[in-house]
PDB file of C-alpha atoms in Angstrom:
ATOM      1  CA  MET V   1      -1.606 -15.919 -19.769  1.00 78.00           C
ATOM      2  CA  LYS V   2      -1.712 -15.045 -16.063  1.00 95.00           C
ATOM      3  CA  THR V   3      -4.696 -12.968 -14.960  1.00 96.00           C
ATOM      4  CA  LEU V   4      -4.705 -10.868 -11.793  1.00 98.00           C
ATOM      5  CA  ALA V   5      -7.883 -10.022  -9.873  1.00 98.00           C
ATOM      6  CA  ILE V   6      -7.778  -6.492  -8.453  1.00 98.00           C
ATOM      7  CA  LEU V   7     -10.190  -5.460  -5.698  1.00 98.00           C
ATOM      8  CA  GLY V   8     -10.679  -1.706  -5.949  1.00 96.00           C
ATOM      9  CA  ALA V   9     -11.785  -0.008  -9.166  1.00 93.00           C
ATOM     10  CA  SER V  10     -10.457   3.506  -8.607  1.00 92.00           C
ATOM     11  CA  GLY V  11      -7.399   5.616  -9.328  1.00 93.00           C
ATOM     12  CA  HIS V  12      -5.334   3.428  -7.027  1.00 96.00           C
ATOM     13  CA  GLY V  13      -6.635   0.406  -8.908  1.00 96.00           C
ATOM     14  CA  ARG V  14      -5.499   1.889 -12.195  1.00 96.00           C
ATOM     15  CA  VAL V  15      -1.992   2.286 -10.768  1.00 97.00           C
ATOM     16  CA  ALA V  16      -2.100  -1.344  -9.614  1.00 98.00           C
ATOM     17  CA  ALA V  17      -3.137  -2.499 -13.082  1.00 97.00           C
ATOM     18  CA  ASP V  18      -0.364  -0.478 -14.700  1.00 97.00           C
ATOM     19  CA  ILE V  19       2.273  -1.992 -12.400  1.00 98.00           C
ATOM     20  CA  ALA V  20       0.876  -5.481 -12.929  1.00 98.00           C
ATOM     21  CA  LEU V  21       1.067  -5.229 -16.700  1.00 97.00           C
ATOM     22  CA  GLN V  22       4.590  -3.793 -16.528  1.00 96.00           C
ATOM     23  CA  SER V  23       5.573  -6.677 -14.248  1.00 95.00           C
ATOM     24  CA  GLY V  24       4.557  -9.529 -16.525  1.00 95.00           C
ATOM     25  CA  TRP V  25       0.885 -10.115 -15.771  1.00 97.00           C
ATOM     26  CA  GLY V  26      -1.058 -10.816 -18.953  1.00 94.00           C
ATOM     27  CA  ASP V  27      -4.387  -9.282 -17.934  1.00 94.00           C
ATOM     28  CA  VAL V  28      -6.308  -7.888 -14.980  1.00 97.00           C
ATOM     29  CA  VAL V  29      -9.960  -8.164 -13.925  1.00 96.00           C
ATOM     30  CA  PHE V  30     -11.507  -5.674 -11.507  1.00 96.00           C
ATOM     31  CA  PHE V  31     -13.870  -6.083  -8.563  1.00 96.00           C
ATOM     32  CA  ASP V  32     -15.404  -3.313  -6.449  1.00 95.00           C
ATOM     33  CA  ASP V  33     -18.342  -2.826  -4.090  1.00 94.00           C
ATOM     34  CA  SER V  34     -19.704   0.237  -5.921  1.00 88.00           C
ATOM     35  CA  ASP V  35     -21.488   0.448  -9.285  1.00 76.00           C
ATOM     36  CA  THR V  36     -21.547  -3.329  -9.695  1.00 73.00           C
ATOM     37  CA  ASN V  37     -23.780  -3.227 -12.796  1.00 78.00           C
ATOM     38  CA  ARG V  38     -20.906  -2.202 -15.052  1.00 80.00           C
ATOM     39  CA  THR V  39     -18.939  -4.700 -17.126  1.00 79.00           C
ATOM     40  CA  ARG V  40     -15.825  -2.604 -17.814  1.00 80.00           C
ATOM     41  CA  PHE V  41     -13.448  -0.430 -15.827  1.00 84.00           C
ATOM     42  CA  GLU V  42     -11.262   1.651 -18.117  1.00 83.00           C
ATOM     43  CA  HIS V  43      -9.489  -0.867 -20.399  1.00 87.00           C
ATOM     44  CA  TRP V  44     -10.320  -3.934 -18.315  1.00 90.00           C
ATOM     45  CA  SER V  45     -13.146  -6.294 -17.429  1.00 90.00           C
ATOM     46  CA  PHE V  46     -15.234  -5.713 -14.317  1.00 93.00           C
ATOM     47  CA  ALA V  47     -16.546  -8.863 -12.650  1.00 91.00           C
ATOM     48  CA  GLY V  48     -18.455  -7.836  -9.523  1.00 91.00           C
ATOM     49  CA  ASN V  49     -18.137  -7.069  -5.824  1.00 95.00           C
ATOM     50  CA  THR V  50     -16.094  -8.459  -2.931  1.00 96.00           C
ATOM     51  CA  THR V  51     -18.427 -11.406  -2.403  1.00 95.00           C
ATOM     52  CA  GLU V  52     -18.121 -12.409  -6.038  1.00 95.00           C
ATOM     53  CA  LEU V  53     -14.333 -12.237  -5.775  1.00 96.00           C
ATOM     54  CA  LEU V  54     -14.379 -14.430  -2.663  1.00 96.00           C
ATOM     55  CA  ASN V  55     -16.430 -16.980  -4.597  1.00 93.00           C
ATOM     56  CA  SER V  56     -14.286 -16.924  -7.742  1.00 93.00           C
ATOM     57  CA  PHE V  57     -10.689 -16.228  -6.684  1.00 93.00           C
ATOM     58  CA  GLY V  58      -9.658 -19.698  -7.829  1.00 92.00           C
ATOM     59  CA  HIS V  59     -10.013 -18.548 -11.438  1.00 94.00           C
ATOM     60  CA  TYR V  60      -7.117 -16.106 -11.028  1.00 96.00           C
ATOM     61  CA  ALA V  61      -3.377 -16.584 -10.642  1.00 96.00           C
ATOM     62  CA  GLY V  62      -3.284 -13.845  -8.019  1.00 97.00           C
ATOM     63  CA  VAL V  63      -5.376 -11.333  -6.083  1.00 98.00           C
ATOM     64  CA  PHE V  64      -4.437  -7.778  -5.118  1.00 99.00           C
ATOM     65  CA  VAL V  65      -6.315  -5.278  -2.930  1.00 99.00           C
ATOM     66  CA  ALA V  66      -5.993  -1.787  -4.451  1.00 98.00           C
ATOM     67  CA  ILE V  67      -7.895   0.302  -1.913  1.00 98.00           C
ATOM     68  CA  GLY V  68      -6.243   3.456  -0.622  1.00 96.00           C
ATOM     69  CA  ASN V  69      -8.120   3.569   2.701  1.00 97.00           C
ATOM     70  CA  ASN V  70      -5.826   1.735   5.115  1.00 98.00           C
ATOM     71  CA  LYS V  71      -8.567   0.355   7.355  1.00 98.00           C
ATOM     72  CA  ILE V  72     -10.716  -0.963   4.511  1.00 98.00           C
ATOM     73  CA  ARG V  73      -7.665  -2.434   2.778  1.00 98.00           C
ATOM     74  CA  SER V  74      -6.768  -4.281   5.984  1.00 98.00           C
ATOM     75  CA  GLU V  75     -10.306  -5.657   6.314  1.00 98.00           C
ATOM     76  CA  LYS V  76     -10.394  -6.895   2.709  1.00 98.00           C
ATOM     77  CA  LEU V  77      -6.979  -8.532   3.065  1.00 98.00           C
ATOM     78  CA  ALA V  78      -8.201 -10.346   6.181  1.00 98.00           C
ATOM     79  CA  LEU V  79     -11.178 -11.748   4.259  1.00 97.00           C
ATOM     80  CA  LEU V  80      -8.881 -13.003   1.504  1.00 97.00           C
ATOM     81  CA  ARG V  81      -6.401 -14.532   3.955  1.00 97.00           C
ATOM     82  CA  ASP V  82      -9.199 -16.436   5.667  1.00 96.00           C
ATOM     83  CA  ILE V  83      -9.966 -18.311   2.437  1.00 96.00           C
ATOM     84  CA  ASN V  84      -6.305 -18.756   1.438  1.00 96.00           C
ATOM     85  CA  ALA V  85      -6.614 -16.585  -1.657  1.00 97.00           C
ATOM     86  CA  PRO V  86      -3.311 -16.084  -3.535  1.00 97.00           C
ATOM     87  CA  ILE V  87      -2.542 -12.525  -2.378  1.00 98.00           C
ATOM     88  CA  ILE V  88       0.379 -11.062  -4.313  1.00 98.00           C
ATOM     89  CA  SER V  89       2.515  -7.927  -4.066  1.00 98.00           C
ATOM     90  CA  LEU V  90       3.043  -5.488  -6.931  1.00 98.00           C
ATOM     91  CA  ILE V  91       6.539  -4.089  -7.420  1.00 98.00           C
ATOM     92  CA  HIS V  92       7.154  -1.520 -10.136  1.00 98.00           C
ATOM     93  CA  PRO V  93      10.169  -2.492 -12.261  1.00 97.00           C
ATOM     94  CA  ARG V  94      11.609   0.993 -11.777  1.00 97.00           C
ATOM     95  CA  SER V  95      11.529   0.932  -7.993  1.00 98.00           C
ATOM     96  CA  ILE V  96      14.712   0.160  -6.053  1.00 98.00           C
ATOM     97  CA  ILE V  97      14.461  -2.501  -3.359  1.00 98.00           C
ATOM     98  CA  SER V  98      17.433  -3.751  -1.380  1.00 98.00           C
ATOM     99  CA  PRO V  99      17.859  -7.530  -1.499  1.00 98.00           C
ATOM    100  CA  PHE V 100      17.994  -7.298   2.291  1.00 98.00           C
ATOM    101  CA  ALA V 101      14.579  -5.620   2.577  1.00 98.00           C
ATOM    102  CA  THR V 102      11.531  -7.694   3.541  1.00 98.00           C
ATOM    103  CA  LEU V 103       8.038  -7.275   2.105  1.00 98.00           C
ATOM    104  CA  GLY V 104       4.802  -8.812   3.340  1.00 98.00           C
ATOM    105  CA  SER V 105       1.928  -9.899   1.120  1.00 98.00           C
ATOM    106  CA  GLY V 106      -0.325  -7.449  -0.687  1.00 98.00           C
ATOM    107  CA  VAL V 107       2.331  -4.716  -0.775  1.00 99.00           C
ATOM    108  CA  MET V 108       2.498  -2.100  -3.546  1.00 99.00           C
ATOM    109  CA  VAL V 109       5.806  -0.412  -4.398  1.00 99.00           C
ATOM    110  CA  VAL V 110       5.320   2.290  -7.033  1.00 98.00           C
ATOM    111  CA  GLY V 111       7.847   3.577  -9.578  1.00 97.00           C
ATOM    112  CA  GLY V 112      10.727   5.620  -8.186  1.00 98.00           C
ATOM    113  CA  ALA V 113      10.318   4.350  -4.627  1.00 99.00           C
ATOM    114  CA  VAL V 114      13.402   3.201  -2.701  1.00 99.00           C
ATOM    115  CA  LEU V 115      13.512   0.617   0.095  1.00 99.00           C
ATOM    116  CA  CYS V 116      16.868   0.476   1.845  1.00 99.00           C
ATOM    117  CA  ALA V 117      18.661  -2.452   3.470  1.00 98.00           C
ATOM    118  CA  PHE V 118      16.841  -4.322   6.244  1.00 98.00           C
ATOM    119  CA  SER V 119      13.678  -2.272   5.963  1.00 98.00           C
ATOM    120  CA  CYS V 120      10.543  -4.334   6.572  1.00 99.00           C
ATOM    121  CA  ILE V 121       7.168  -3.509   5.009  1.00 99.00           C
ATOM    122  CA  GLY V 122       4.134  -5.209   6.555  1.00 98.00           C
ATOM    123  CA  ASP V 123       1.215  -6.767   4.709  1.00 99.00           C
ATOM    124  CA  GLY V 124      -0.792  -4.349   2.604  1.00 98.00           C
ATOM    125  CA  GLY V 125       1.777  -1.557   2.742  1.00 99.00           C
ATOM    126  CA  ILE V 126       1.911   1.122   0.053  1.00 99.00           C
ATOM    127  CA  ILE V 127       5.249   2.717  -0.793  1.00 99.00           C
ATOM    128  CA  ASN V 128       4.164   5.320  -3.283  1.00 98.00           C
ATOM    129  CA  SER V 129       5.947   7.030  -6.155  1.00 98.00           C
ATOM    130  CA  GLY V 130       9.247   8.716  -5.349  1.00 98.00           C
ATOM    131  CA  SER V 131       9.131   7.911  -1.629  1.00 98.00           C
ATOM    132  CA  THR V 132      12.000   6.438   0.386  1.00 99.00           C
ATOM    133  CA  VAL V 133      12.156   4.130   3.389  1.00 99.00           C
ATOM    134  CA  GLY V 134      15.520   4.090   5.142  1.00 98.00           C
ATOM    135  CA  HIS V 135      17.560   1.247   6.548  1.00 99.00           C
ATOM    136  CA  ASP V 136      16.182  -0.885   9.389  1.00 99.00           C
ATOM    137  CA  CYS V 137      12.717   0.674   9.296  1.00 99.00           C
ATOM    138  CA  GLN V 138       9.768  -1.407  10.481  1.00 99.00           C
ATOM    139  CA  LEU V 139       6.404  -0.545   8.943  1.00 99.00           C
ATOM    140  CA  GLU V 140       3.499  -2.546  10.324  1.00 98.00           C
ATOM    141  CA  GLU V 141       0.392  -3.665   8.427  1.00 98.00           C
ATOM    142  CA  CYS V 142      -1.248  -1.344   5.879  1.00 99.00           C
ATOM    143  CA  VAL V 143       0.981   1.702   6.301  1.00 99.00           C
ATOM    144  CA  HIS V 144       0.878   4.145   3.365  1.00 99.00           C
ATOM    145  CA  VAL V 145       3.961   6.220   2.575  1.00 99.00           C
ATOM    146  CA  ALA V 146       2.591   8.764   0.107  1.00 98.00           C
ATOM    147  CA  PRO V 147       4.363  10.164  -2.982  1.00 98.00           C
ATOM    148  CA  GLY V 148       7.583  12.005  -2.247  1.00 98.00           C
ATOM    149  CA  ALA V 149       7.578  11.231   1.483  1.00 99.00           C
ATOM    150  CA  HIS V 150      10.824  10.208   3.185  1.00 99.00           C
ATOM    151  CA  VAL V 151      11.268   7.966   6.214  1.00 99.00           C
ATOM    152  CA  ALA V 152      14.802   8.016   7.637  1.00 99.00           C
ATOM    153  CA  GLY V 153      16.530   4.977   9.117  1.00 98.00           C
ATOM    154  CA  ASN V 154      15.444   2.989  12.179  1.00 98.00           C
ATOM    155  CA  VAL V 155      11.890   4.329  12.233  1.00 99.00           C
ATOM    156  CA  HIS V 156       9.016   2.164  13.480  1.00 99.00           C
ATOM    157  CA  ILE V 157       5.537   2.990  12.141  1.00 99.00           C
ATOM    158  CA  GLY V 158       2.434   1.328  13.587  1.00 98.00           C
ATOM    159  CA  ARG V 159      -0.353  -0.271  11.581  1.00 98.00           C
ATOM    160  CA  LEU V 160      -2.806   1.779   9.518  1.00 99.00           C
ATOM    161  CA  SER V 161      -0.691   4.948   9.678  1.00 99.00           C
ATOM    162  CA  TRP V 162      -0.428   7.394   6.787  1.00 99.00           C
ATOM    163  CA  VAL V 163       2.656   9.441   5.897  1.00 99.00           C
ATOM    164  CA  GLY V 164       1.409  12.331   3.754  1.00 98.00           C
ATOM    165  CA  ILE V 165       2.781  13.626   0.460  1.00 98.00           C
ATOM    166  CA  GLY V 166       6.204  15.208   0.878  1.00 98.00           C
ATOM    167  CA  ALA V 167       6.388  14.536   4.618  1.00 99.00           C
ATOM    168  CA  ALA V 168       9.673  13.616   6.310  1.00 99.00           C
ATOM    169  CA  ILE V 169      10.290  11.532   9.433  1.00 99.00           C
ATOM    170  CA  ARG V 170      13.554  11.889  11.374  1.00 99.00           C
ATOM    171  CA  GLN V 171      15.658   8.819  12.044  1.00 98.00           C
ATOM    172  CA  GLY V 172      15.047   6.589  15.045  1.00 98.00           C
ATOM    173  CA  LEU V 173      11.487   7.680  15.824  1.00 99.00           C
ATOM    174  CA  VAL V 174       8.503   5.574  16.862  1.00 99.00           C
ATOM    175  CA  ILE V 175       5.232   6.473  15.150  1.00 99.00           C
ATOM    176  CA  GLY V 176       2.141   4.868  16.660  1.00 98.00           C
ATOM    177  CA  SER V 177      -0.753   3.103  14.982  1.00 99.00           C
ATOM    178  CA  ASN V 178      -3.429   4.944  12.972  1.00 98.00           C
ATOM    179  CA  VAL V 179      -1.344   8.125  12.879  1.00 98.00           C
ATOM    180  CA  MET V 180      -2.016  10.675  10.126  1.00 98.00           C
ATOM    181  CA  ILE V 181       0.991  12.779   9.088  1.00 98.00           C
ATOM    182  CA  GLY V 182       0.006  15.790   7.020  1.00 98.00           C
ATOM    183  CA  VAL V 183       1.307  16.967   3.670  1.00 98.00           C
ATOM    184  CA  GLY V 184       4.852  18.331   3.941  1.00 98.00           C
ATOM    185  CA  ALA V 185       5.099  17.778   7.697  1.00 98.00           C
ATOM    186  CA  ALA V 186       8.535  17.378   9.299  1.00 98.00           C
ATOM    187  CA  VAL V 187       8.270  14.830  12.110  1.00 98.00           C
ATOM    188  CA  VAL V 188      11.086  15.237  14.660  1.00 98.00           C
ATOM    189  CA  SER V 189       9.605  13.477  17.708  1.00 98.00           C
ATOM    190  CA  ASN V 190       7.669  10.296  18.467  1.00 98.00           C
ATOM    191  CA  ALA V 191       3.936  10.140  17.739  1.00 98.00           C
ATOM    192  CA  GLU V 192       1.265   8.440  19.836  1.00 97.00           C
ATOM    193  CA  ASP V 193      -1.500   6.213  18.478  1.00 98.00           C
ATOM    194  CA  GLY V 194      -4.205   8.088  16.601  1.00 97.00           C
ATOM    195  CA  GLN V 195      -2.476  11.456  16.446  1.00 98.00           C
ATOM    196  CA  VAL V 196      -2.774  13.821  13.489  1.00 98.00           C
ATOM    197  CA  LEU V 197       0.509  15.670  12.921  1.00 98.00           C
ATOM    198  CA  ILE V 198       0.870  18.808  10.806  1.00 98.00           C
ATOM    199  CA  GLY V 199       3.427  21.532  10.230  1.00 96.00           C
ATOM    200  CA  VAL V 200       7.172  22.136  10.399  1.00 96.00           C
ATOM    201  CA  PRO V 201       8.172  20.913  12.883  1.00 97.00           C
ATOM    202  CA  ALA V 202       5.145  18.638  13.066  1.00 95.00           C
ATOM    203  CA  LYS V 203       2.854  18.999  16.058  1.00 95.00           C
ATOM    204  CA  PRO V 204      -0.430  17.290  17.023  1.00 95.00           C
ATOM    205  CA  LYS V 205      -3.490  18.956  15.544  1.00 88.00           C
ATOM    206  CA  ASN V 206      -5.841  20.282  18.231  1.00 70.00           C
TER     207      ASN V 206
END
């Protein structure tokens, strides 16, 4: 029976566990840096913090970072890469992924998500439930496309950016790194690094 180690005992971690079990993993074990005295997380075993995972990853067939914060997720993935831990991606069996799409390591694709032809999702990306990523899109490391958000074709999104629930991005745009796109925003022009965009049409927040 294959066991997956999941770093991040939270709601996002529960989603990761659900996808893992639906995808053929036999069991999951959780790690997290908070409340480390516990022995259980929901239905599953809890085995300690990040340091304990780094020291014991060899006991597991795979490791997945289930932390919603893009920056922290990127940092944890870097630690695991440095020790050659077996970082895996989690793909819900009811997502739709083109055979011509490319996924990095540590990616989560949730049920109902669609990745179109020649889209590329960087390491640690999250393509959440019911979201779509159009053809030829390039999403850099640890980008989160939230539930129900839609990214049209030929869009480039920089690392650590967040596309909020129900947001839409017009085709052909360039979205910088560490950009936050608000809930329901309609992005119709390029975004610079670090901007927060809200509204319809989306504009930088003052």
